[in-house]
Short mmCIF file of C-alpha atoms in Angstrom, two decimals:
data_model
loop_
_atom_site.label_atom_id
_atom_site.label_comp_id
_atom_site.label_asym_id
_atom_site.label_seq_id
_atom_site.Cartn_x
_atom_site.Cartn_y
_atom_site.Cartn_z
CA MET A 1432 5.87 20.04 -13.70
CA MET A 1433 6.64 17.65 -16.56
CA ASN A 1434 5.11 19.63 -19.44
CA SER A 1435 6.70 17.90 -22.47
CA LYS A 1436 5.30 14.59 -23.62
CA ARG A 1437 8.78 13.47 -24.67
CA LEU A 1438 10.21 14.24 -21.23
CA TRP A 1439 7.24 12.49 -19.64
CA LYS A 1440 7.87 9.37 -21.72
CA LEU A 1441 11.55 9.51 -20.77
CA LEU A 1442 10.60 9.76 -17.11
CA ARG A 1443 8.27 6.80 -17.44
CA LEU A 1444 11.03 4.84 -19.15
CA THR A 1445 13.49 5.45 -16.33
CA ARG A 1446 11.00 3.84 -13.93
CA GLU A 1447 11.24 0.54 -15.79
CA LEU A 1448 13.43 -2.12 -14.16
CA TRP A 1449 15.05 -3.22 -17.42
CA VAL A 1450 16.24 0.34 -18.18
CA ARG A 1451 18.31 0.67 -15.02
CA THR A 1452 19.61 -2.85 -15.49
CA ALA A 1453 20.63 -2.11 -19.10
CA ILE A 1454 22.40 1.11 -18.07
CA LEU A 1455 24.50 -0.66 -15.41
CA ALA A 1456 25.18 -3.54 -17.76
CA VAL A 1457 26.52 -1.09 -20.36
CA LEU A 1458 28.67 0.57 -17.70
CA ALA A 1459 30.03 -2.83 -16.72
CA LEU A 1460 30.90 -3.55 -20.33
CA VAL A 1461 32.64 -0.18 -20.71
CA ALA A 1462 34.63 -0.76 -17.47
CA ALA A 1463 35.80 -4.15 -18.69
CA LEU A 1464 36.87 -2.78 -22.08
CA LEU A 1465 38.62 0.28 -20.61
CA ALA A 1466 41.13 -1.95 -18.86
CA GLU A 1467 42.98 -2.59 -22.10
CA PHE A 1468 43.36 1.15 -22.78
CA LEU A 1469 44.28 2.17 -19.22
CA GLY A 1470 46.74 -0.70 -18.68
CA PRO A 1471 49.85 1.09 -20.17
CA ILE A 1472 49.75 3.82 -17.49
CA ILE A 1473 50.07 1.26 -14.66
CA PRO A 1474 53.63 0.94 -13.24
CA ALA A 1475 55.23 -2.49 -13.56
CA SER A 1476 55.89 -2.68 -9.80
CA ILE A 1477 52.18 -2.44 -9.05
CA ALA A 1478 51.34 -5.03 -11.76
CA LYS A 1479 53.42 -7.64 -9.92
CA ASN A 1480 51.32 -7.36 -6.75
CA PHE A 1481 47.82 -6.59 -8.09
CA GLY A 1482 47.64 -8.39 -11.40
CA ARG A 1483 45.80 -11.42 -12.65
CA GLY A 1484 46.23 -13.42 -9.45
CA ALA A 1485 44.55 -10.74 -7.33
CA ALA A 1486 41.63 -10.00 -9.67
CA LEU A 1487 40.52 -13.50 -10.72
CA PRO A 1488 39.50 -14.82 -7.29
CA LEU A 1489 37.38 -11.76 -6.62
CA LEU A 1490 35.78 -11.98 -10.06
CA ASN A 1491 34.96 -15.65 -9.53
CA ILE A 1492 33.28 -14.89 -6.19
CA ILE A 1493 31.19 -12.10 -7.72
CA ALA A 1494 30.20 -14.19 -10.73
CA ASN A 1495 29.18 -17.17 -8.60
CA SER A 1496 27.16 -15.14 -6.08
CA MET A 1497 25.50 -12.27 -7.99
CA LEU A 1498 23.36 -14.40 -10.30
CA THR A 1499 22.04 -16.31 -7.30
CA VAL A 1500 21.43 -13.11 -5.34
CA THR A 1501 19.68 -11.48 -8.31
CA THR A 1502 17.35 -14.44 -8.85
CA PHE A 1503 16.58 -14.63 -5.11
CA SER A 1504 15.91 -10.89 -4.93
CA LEU A 1505 13.55 -11.02 -7.95
CA THR A 1506 11.60 -13.80 -6.23
CA ILE A 1507 11.33 -11.72 -3.06
CA MET A 1508 10.23 -8.67 -5.09
CA VAL A 1509 7.49 -10.53 -6.96
CA THR A 1510 6.25 -12.23 -3.77
CA ALA A 1511 6.18 -8.92 -1.85
CA TYR A 1512 4.30 -7.14 -4.59
CA GLN A 1513 1.75 -9.93 -4.91
CA GLN A 1514 1.22 -9.87 -1.17
CA ALA A 1515 0.82 -6.09 -1.20
CA SER A 1516 -1.68 -6.39 -4.05
CA LEU A 1517 -3.69 -9.02 -2.16
CA GLN A 1518 -3.88 -7.06 1.10
CA SER A 1519 -4.48 -3.63 -0.46
CA THR A 1520 -5.68 -3.38 -4.07
CA PRO A 1521 -4.38 -4.49 -7.47
CA ARG A 1522 -4.01 -0.81 -8.45
CA ALA A 1523 -1.38 -0.41 -5.72
CA GLN A 1524 0.93 -2.73 -7.65
CA ARG A 1525 1.33 -0.11 -10.42
CA VAL A 1526 2.87 2.24 -7.83
CA LEU A 1527 5.06 -0.41 -6.26
CA LEU A 1528 6.45 -1.51 -9.62
CA GLU A 1529 8.00 1.96 -9.96
CA ASP A 1530 9.97 1.59 -6.73
CA THR A 1531 13.41 3.06 -7.65
CA THR A 1532 15.23 1.52 -4.69
CA THR A 1533 14.32 -2.00 -5.74
CA HIS A 1534 15.23 -1.28 -9.36
CA THR A 1535 18.61 0.21 -8.46
CA VAL A 1536 19.54 -2.69 -6.16
CA LEU A 1537 18.59 -5.37 -8.69
CA ALA A 1538 20.36 -3.49 -11.49
CA THR A 1539 23.51 -3.29 -9.36
CA PHE A 1540 23.48 -7.02 -8.72
CA LEU A 1541 22.98 -7.91 -12.37
CA GLY A 1542 25.54 -5.29 -13.52
CA ALA A 1543 28.15 -6.74 -11.15
CA PHE A 1544 27.46 -10.23 -12.54
CA ILE A 1545 27.87 -9.05 -16.13
CA PHE A 1546 31.09 -7.18 -15.33
CA SER A 1547 32.64 -10.12 -13.52
CA LEU A 1548 31.61 -12.64 -16.18
CA LEU A 1549 32.94 -10.51 -19.02
CA SER A 1550 36.19 -9.79 -17.20
CA ILE A 1551 36.75 -13.50 -16.50
CA ILE A 1552 36.17 -14.35 -20.17
CA LEU A 1553 38.66 -11.68 -21.33
CA MET A 1554 41.26 -12.78 -18.79
CA ARG A 1555 40.95 -16.45 -19.69
CA ALA A 1556 41.27 -15.44 -23.34
CA HIS A 1557 44.53 -13.63 -22.41
CA VAL A 1558 43.22 -10.32 -23.73
CA TYR A 1559 44.54 -8.56 -20.61
CA ASP A 1560 48.19 -8.40 -19.68
CA ASP A 1561 49.32 -7.92 -16.06
CA ARG A 1562 48.96 -4.13 -16.24
CA ALA A 1563 45.45 -4.27 -17.65
CA ALA A 1564 44.63 -6.83 -14.95
CA VAL A 1565 45.50 -4.18 -12.35
CA VAL A 1566 42.85 -1.90 -13.85
CA VAL A 1567 40.35 -4.76 -13.75
CA PHE A 1568 41.27 -5.30 -10.10
CA GLY A 1569 40.57 -1.65 -9.37
CA PHE A 1570 37.20 -1.80 -11.09
CA THR A 1571 36.46 -5.06 -9.22
CA VAL A 1572 37.11 -3.40 -5.86
CA ALA A 1573 34.73 -0.55 -6.90
CA VAL A 1574 32.10 -3.12 -7.94
CA VAL A 1575 32.46 -4.93 -4.58
CA ALA A 1576 31.87 -1.62 -2.79
CA MET A 1577 28.77 -0.99 -4.92
CA VAL A 1578 27.47 -4.43 -4.14
CA VAL A 1579 28.00 -4.01 -0.40
CA VAL A 1580 26.11 -0.69 -0.44
CA ALA A 1581 23.34 -2.27 -2.50
CA ILE A 1582 23.02 -5.19 -0.10
CA LEU A 1583 22.79 -2.83 2.89
CA ARG A 1584 20.08 -0.82 1.09
CA TRP A 1585 18.29 -4.00 0.11
CA ILE A 1586 18.29 -5.35 3.69
CA GLU A 1587 16.86 -2.06 4.98
CA HIS A 1588 14.32 -1.94 2.18
CA LEU A 1589 13.22 -5.55 2.71
CA SER A 1590 12.29 -4.74 6.29
CA ARG A 1591 9.27 -2.81 4.94
CA LEU A 1592 8.82 -4.02 1.35
CA GLY A 1593 5.24 -5.22 0.74
CA PHE A 1594 3.99 -4.12 4.17
CA MET A 1595 0.81 -2.06 4.35
CA ASP A 1596 2.50 1.02 5.85
CA ASP A 1597 5.11 1.10 3.06
CA THR A 1598 2.43 0.62 0.41
CA LEU A 1599 0.37 3.47 1.81
CA ASP A 1600 3.44 5.69 2.10
CA GLN A 1601 4.32 5.20 -1.55
CA ILE A 1602 0.77 5.75 -2.82
CA GLU A 1603 0.36 8.83 -0.59
CA GLY A 1604 3.67 10.21 -1.88
CA GLN A 1605 2.59 9.85 -5.50
CA ALA A 1606 -0.82 11.36 -4.77
CA ARG A 1607 0.79 14.28 -2.94
CA MET A 1608 3.10 15.00 -5.86
CA ALA A 1609 0.22 14.96 -8.34
CA LEU A 1610 -1.95 17.14 -6.11
CA GLU A 1611 0.90 19.65 -5.68
CA ILE A 1612 1.34 19.90 -9.41
CA ARG A 1613 -2.39 20.41 -9.94
CA ARG A 1614 -2.59 22.95 -7.12
CA GLU A 1615 0.05 25.05 -8.85
CA ARG A 1616 -1.50 24.55 -12.32
CA PRO A 1617 -5.21 23.70 -11.87
CA SER A 1618 -5.90 23.84 -15.63
CA LEU A 1619 -2.47 22.53 -16.76
CA GLY A 1620 -1.33 26.03 -17.61
CA ALA A 1621 -4.26 26.66 -19.97
CA ARG A 1622 -7.19 29.07 -19.57
CA PRO A 1623 -9.67 27.61 -17.07
CA LEU A 1624 -12.78 26.27 -18.76
CA SER A 1625 -15.82 26.03 -16.46
CA ALA A 1626 -18.52 23.42 -16.89
CA ALA A 1627 -20.97 26.14 -17.94
CA ALA A 1628 -18.68 27.53 -20.65
CA VAL A 1629 -20.07 27.61 -24.20
CA ILE A 1630 -17.84 26.28 -26.97
CA PRO A 1631 -17.89 28.65 -29.95
CA GLY A 1632 -19.76 27.49 -33.02
CA GLY A 1633 -17.96 26.19 -36.08
CA CYS A 1634 -15.41 24.18 -34.05
CA ARG A 1635 -14.11 20.85 -35.34
CA LYS A 1636 -13.97 17.95 -32.90
CA ILE A 1637 -10.58 16.27 -32.42
CA ARG A 1638 -11.35 12.62 -31.71
CA ALA A 1639 -9.40 9.85 -29.94
CA GLY A 1640 -7.74 7.36 -32.23
CA ARG A 1641 -7.92 4.60 -29.62
CA GLY A 1642 -9.66 3.70 -26.39
CA GLY A 1643 -8.10 3.87 -22.95
CA TYR A 1644 -7.26 6.38 -20.24
CA VAL A 1645 -5.91 9.85 -20.86
CA GLN A 1646 -2.48 9.62 -19.22
CA PHE A 1647 -0.79 12.87 -20.24
CA ILE A 1648 -1.74 16.10 -21.93
CA ASP A 1649 1.11 18.16 -23.38
CA THR A 1650 -0.50 21.59 -23.18
CA GLY A 1651 2.76 23.19 -24.32
CA ALA A 1652 2.75 21.23 -27.56
CA ILE A 1653 -0.95 22.02 -28.12
CA SER A 1654 -0.23 25.69 -27.54
CA SER A 1655 2.63 25.67 -30.05
CA CYS A 1656 0.30 24.14 -32.66
CA VAL A 1657 -2.55 26.60 -32.15
CA GLU A 1658 -0.24 29.62 -31.98
CA ALA A 1659 1.44 28.63 -35.24
CA ALA A 1660 -1.96 28.35 -36.90
CA GLY A 1661 -3.45 31.37 -35.13
CA THR A 1662 -6.30 29.30 -33.71
CA GLU A 1663 -7.60 28.20 -30.31
CA PHE A 1664 -8.31 24.81 -28.77
CA TYR A 1665 -10.86 23.75 -26.12
CA LEU A 1666 -9.94 20.54 -24.25
CA ALA A 1667 -12.80 18.24 -23.39
CA VAL A 1668 -10.88 15.73 -21.29
CA LEU A 1669 -8.48 15.63 -18.34
CA PRO A 1670 -5.80 13.11 -17.33
CA GLY A 1671 -7.57 10.12 -15.82
CA ASP A 1672 -10.65 10.30 -18.05
CA HIS A 1673 -11.61 7.15 -19.90
CA VAL A 1674 -12.21 7.50 -23.61
CA THR A 1675 -13.21 5.20 -26.44
CA HIS A 1676 -12.39 5.29 -30.12
CA ASP A 1677 -13.74 8.54 -31.67
CA THR A 1678 -14.46 10.15 -28.28
CA PRO A 1679 -14.01 13.93 -28.66
CA LEU A 1680 -10.81 15.02 -26.99
CA GLY A 1681 -11.48 18.70 -27.66
CA HIS A 1682 -12.69 21.32 -30.11
CA ALA A 1683 -10.39 23.22 -32.49
CA ILE A 1684 -11.24 26.57 -34.06
CA GLY A 1685 -9.79 26.43 -37.56
CA GLY A 1686 -6.66 24.60 -38.64
CA ASP A 1687 -6.09 21.84 -41.16
CA ALA A 1688 -5.86 18.07 -40.81
CA GLU A 1689 -2.15 18.12 -40.06
CA HIS A 1690 -2.70 20.73 -37.37
CA HIS A 1691 -5.44 18.58 -35.79
CA ALA A 1692 -3.26 15.46 -35.93
CA LYS A 1693 -0.50 17.20 -33.97
CA ILE A 1694 -2.98 18.24 -31.29
CA ALA A 1695 -4.32 14.70 -31.01
CA ASP A 1696 -0.76 13.37 -30.71
CA ALA A 1697 -0.13 15.71 -27.73
CA ILE A 1698 -2.84 13.85 -25.76
CA HIS A 1699 -1.41 10.46 -24.75
CA ILE A 1700 -3.89 7.63 -24.20
CA GLY A 1701 -2.75 4.46 -22.48
CA ARG A 1702 -4.19 1.20 -21.25
CA VAL A 1703 -4.25 2.06 -17.51
CA ARG A 1704 -4.43 5.17 -15.35
CA THR A 1705 -1.22 6.79 -14.11
CA ALA A 1706 -0.68 9.28 -11.30
CA ASP A 1707 1.67 11.73 -13.04
CA GLN A 1708 -1.02 14.25 -14.10
CA ASP A 1709 -3.97 12.50 -12.43
CA PRO A 1710 -4.25 13.31 -8.67
CA ARG A 1711 -7.62 11.57 -8.50
CA PHE A 1712 -5.97 8.19 -9.18
CA GLY A 1713 -3.94 8.26 -5.99
CA LEU A 1714 -6.98 9.26 -3.92
CA LEU A 1715 -9.03 6.47 -5.50
CA VAL A 1716 -6.35 3.87 -4.79
CA LEU A 1717 -6.19 4.94 -1.12
CA SER A 1718 -10.00 4.81 -0.97
CA GLU A 1719 -9.95 1.29 -2.45
CA ILE A 1720 -7.50 0.15 0.19
CA ALA A 1721 -9.73 1.48 2.96
CA SER A 1722 -12.79 -0.26 1.48
CA ARG A 1723 -10.94 -3.51 1.12
CA ALA A 1724 -9.72 -3.30 4.71
CA LEU A 1725 -13.35 -3.07 5.82
CA SER A 1726 -14.46 -6.10 3.84
CA PRO A 1727 -15.49 -9.18 5.93
CA GLY A 1728 -12.57 -11.18 4.61
CA VAL A 1729 -10.01 -8.64 5.92
CA ASN A 1730 -11.82 -6.91 8.77
CA ASP A 1731 -9.12 -4.31 9.46
CA PRO A 1732 -10.75 -1.01 10.52
CA GLY A 1733 -7.41 0.31 11.72
CA THR A 1734 -6.18 0.54 8.11
CA ALA A 1735 -9.35 2.35 7.09
CA ILE A 1736 -8.81 4.86 9.90
CA ASP A 1737 -5.20 5.35 8.84
CA VAL A 1738 -6.31 5.97 5.23
CA ALA A 1739 -8.83 8.54 6.42
CA PHE A 1740 -6.01 10.39 8.21
CA ARG A 1741 -3.91 10.33 5.03
CA LEU A 1742 -6.73 11.53 2.81
CA GLU A 1743 -7.53 14.36 5.20
CA ARG A 1744 -3.84 15.38 5.23
CA LEU A 1745 -3.57 15.30 1.46
CA LEU A 1746 -6.67 17.38 0.86
CA LEU A 1747 -5.87 19.95 3.56
CA ASP A 1748 -2.42 20.45 2.04
CA HIS A 1749 -4.06 20.78 -1.38
CA ALA A 1750 -6.44 23.40 0.02
CA ARG A 1751 -3.58 25.78 0.82
CA PRO A 1752 -3.66 28.87 -1.42
CA SER A 1753 -1.18 29.04 -4.27
CA LYS A 1754 0.05 32.30 -5.88
CA ALA A 1755 0.80 30.52 -9.11
CA ALA A 1756 -2.64 28.95 -9.40
CA GLN A 1757 -4.06 31.82 -11.44
CA GLU A 1758 -1.19 32.01 -13.97
CA VAL A 1759 -2.08 31.17 -17.55
CA THR A 1760 0.92 29.97 -19.56
CA TYR A 1761 -0.96 28.92 -22.68
CA PRO A 1762 -3.68 31.55 -23.39
CA ARG A 1763 -4.89 29.94 -26.66
CA VAL A 1764 -5.62 26.64 -24.94
CA HIS A 1765 -8.71 26.20 -22.75
CA ALA A 1766 -8.95 23.27 -20.31
CA PRO A 1767 -11.43 22.06 -17.72
CA VAL A 1768 -10.45 22.55 -14.09
CA LEU A 1769 -10.29 19.67 -11.65
CA THR A 1770 -12.66 20.71 -8.91
CA ASP A 1771 -12.36 20.16 -5.15
CA ALA A 1772 -15.74 18.39 -5.31
CA HIS A 1773 -14.20 15.69 -7.52
CA LEU A 1774 -11.29 15.21 -5.07
CA VAL A 1775 -13.45 14.99 -1.95
CA SER A 1776 -15.87 12.58 -3.61
CA ASP A 1777 -13.09 10.30 -4.87
CA ALA A 1778 -11.44 10.29 -1.47
CA PHE A 1779 -14.37 9.69 0.87
CA SER A 1780 -17.52 8.48 -0.97
CA ALA A 1781 -16.65 4.76 -0.81
CA LEU A 1782 -15.42 5.06 2.77
CA SER A 1783 -18.64 6.79 3.84
CA ARG A 1784 -20.58 3.75 2.58
CA ASP A 1785 -18.32 0.90 3.67
CA GLY A 1786 -17.34 2.43 7.04
CA ALA A 1787 -20.91 3.19 8.12
CA PRO A 1788 -21.44 0.00 10.24
CA LEU A 1789 -18.35 0.74 12.38
CA ILE A 1790 -18.65 3.70 14.73
CA GLU A 1791 -14.87 4.17 15.09
CA VAL A 1792 -14.43 4.46 11.30
CA ALA A 1793 -17.50 6.65 10.88
CA MET A 1794 -16.24 8.98 13.67
CA ARG A 1795 -12.83 9.34 12.04
CA LEU A 1796 -14.47 10.04 8.70
CA GLN A 1797 -16.68 12.76 10.17
CA HIS A 1798 -13.68 14.35 11.87
CA ALA A 1799 -11.81 14.50 8.53
CA LEU A 1800 -14.80 15.95 6.68
CA ARG A 1801 -15.32 18.53 9.43
CA MET A 1802 -11.73 19.68 9.11
CA LEU A 1803 -12.22 20.09 5.35
CA ARG A 1804 -15.38 22.11 5.94
CA GLU A 1805 -13.70 24.41 8.42
CA ARG A 1806 -10.32 24.83 6.74
CA GLY A 1807 -10.96 24.22 3.05
CA ALA A 1808 -12.06 26.61 0.31
CA PRO A 1809 -15.81 27.15 -0.12
CA GLU A 1810 -16.09 24.55 -2.88
CA MET A 1811 -14.24 21.95 -0.81
CA ALA A 1812 -16.28 22.82 2.27
CA ALA A 1813 -19.55 22.36 0.34
CA ALA A 1814 -18.39 19.04 -1.10
CA ALA A 1815 -17.26 17.82 2.34
CA GLU A 1816 -20.67 18.70 3.80
CA ASP A 1817 -22.43 16.75 1.05
CA VAL A 1818 -20.29 13.66 1.69
CA ALA A 1819 -20.65 14.05 5.44
CA ARG A 1820 -24.46 14.08 5.22
CA THR A 1821 -24.39 11.06 2.92
CA ALA A 1822 -22.12 9.25 5.41
CA LEU A 1823 -24.47 10.12 8.25
CA ALA A 1824 -27.41 8.72 6.30
CA TYR A 1825 -25.50 5.48 5.68
CA ALA A 1826 -24.53 5.33 9.35
CA GLU A 1827 -28.08 5.81 10.61
CA ALA A 1828 -29.16 2.91 8.46
CA ALA A 1829 -26.26 0.66 9.55
CA LEU A 1830 -25.53 1.45 13.20
CA PRO A 1831 -27.58 -0.64 15.65
CA LEU A 1832 -27.69 1.88 18.53
CA SER A 1833 -29.36 5.28 18.40
CA SER A 1834 -26.81 6.54 20.97
CA GLU A 1835 -24.03 5.88 18.46
CA CYS A 1836 -25.95 7.85 15.79
CA ASP A 1837 -26.37 10.73 18.22
CA ARG A 1838 -22.66 10.64 18.99
CA LEU A 1839 -21.83 10.68 15.31
CA TRP A 1840 -24.10 13.69 14.61
CA ARG A 1841 -22.44 15.62 17.45
CA ALA A 1842 -18.98 14.78 16.06
CA SER A 1843 -20.01 15.98 12.57
CA GLY A 1844 -20.99 19.45 13.77
CA LEU A 1845 -23.97 19.42 11.41
CA THR A 1846 -27.60 20.07 12.26
CA ARG A 1847 -29.80 17.01 12.31
CA PRO A 1848 -32.78 17.52 9.97
CA GLU A 1849 -35.47 16.84 12.60
CA GLU A 1850 -33.72 19.01 15.21
CA GLY A 1851 -34.01 22.31 13.38
CA PRO A 1852 -31.53 25.13 13.94
CA LYS A 1853 -29.40 24.90 17.07
CA LYS A 1854 -29.80 27.46 19.81
CA ALA A 1855 -26.88 29.72 20.61
#
């Protein structure tokens, strides 16, 4: 788990397209400048055959082609992401924009262009002699190999970029990672704080300095602050919660203003939700995709059924017991626990409403909820039953045939209110 806020910010930074591009551009610059220093070790016999005349044609080809390829690839990327956003949900675009394959390929193309352009300039300025030109030729061959590999990866990636299956795969992968982290550390390593817990009197509220979504909580940094001051801290928010200016982020027992400022700084608030510490975000995005697929303008129940499968799989994996779930790493920090009821509601509430008029979607939903009731923990089972009964109520109001309602009740495994208890 990414515990440190600094490491989390570094991880977020590496997902930016410009960062990978800048890194490869710097490497291209270093490679071009190294030629002058490595040139003296090149034998004169090799310099005659692989000098300026061998390197310049290759460099010209790379320089002429890579800028065009980069521009074309950026156009494809933007178009694919826009299409994915239109057919799924705008929130899906946040996940797609962190696609590392696309970033690496585009950075390789642009880095190759910068290397070739810089090498041509230095050669035309007669900075390189024949021996240094051999080094440039060697780097050029390496760059060509990198570009070929990048093009092959790009072709394979384009075969699925922007398609619904790829979009769902990426969102499911992010949601699975966040759920796995939360399964291992349900209260972020702090002492679990139940909804019925009573905050001790005399606490001072630590308030948000800005509005937005809680994106990351550095419980390690908070623990260091409270241990140094000999105090305790009670978190009032979780990643994914929306706060406004002056919203209480938590309650501190003792400590001075500097101590409280450090605690507030350990809770990062951003403009949008992110999935790193917020497993509910991925479930909500998948739910939004299912609801949009069921809208009259899209009319794609197959996607809604696929999403129901994915949500069921995610929650059943999350329901597996974890030995580390009870470990408390930061005993002086108390944090709310993300409940299974929240997860089940986020995953299936919208689908239970929007999928009610379609028997095939309603059946798949009831199957998923039944699996959660039978294989999940008691809290998850209770939440799944609540959602299942709500979905059945929606379906009875929306389905035109009573036979379909009867079929749906049988599939749910629940007792119909007017039927009374079933006989053995």
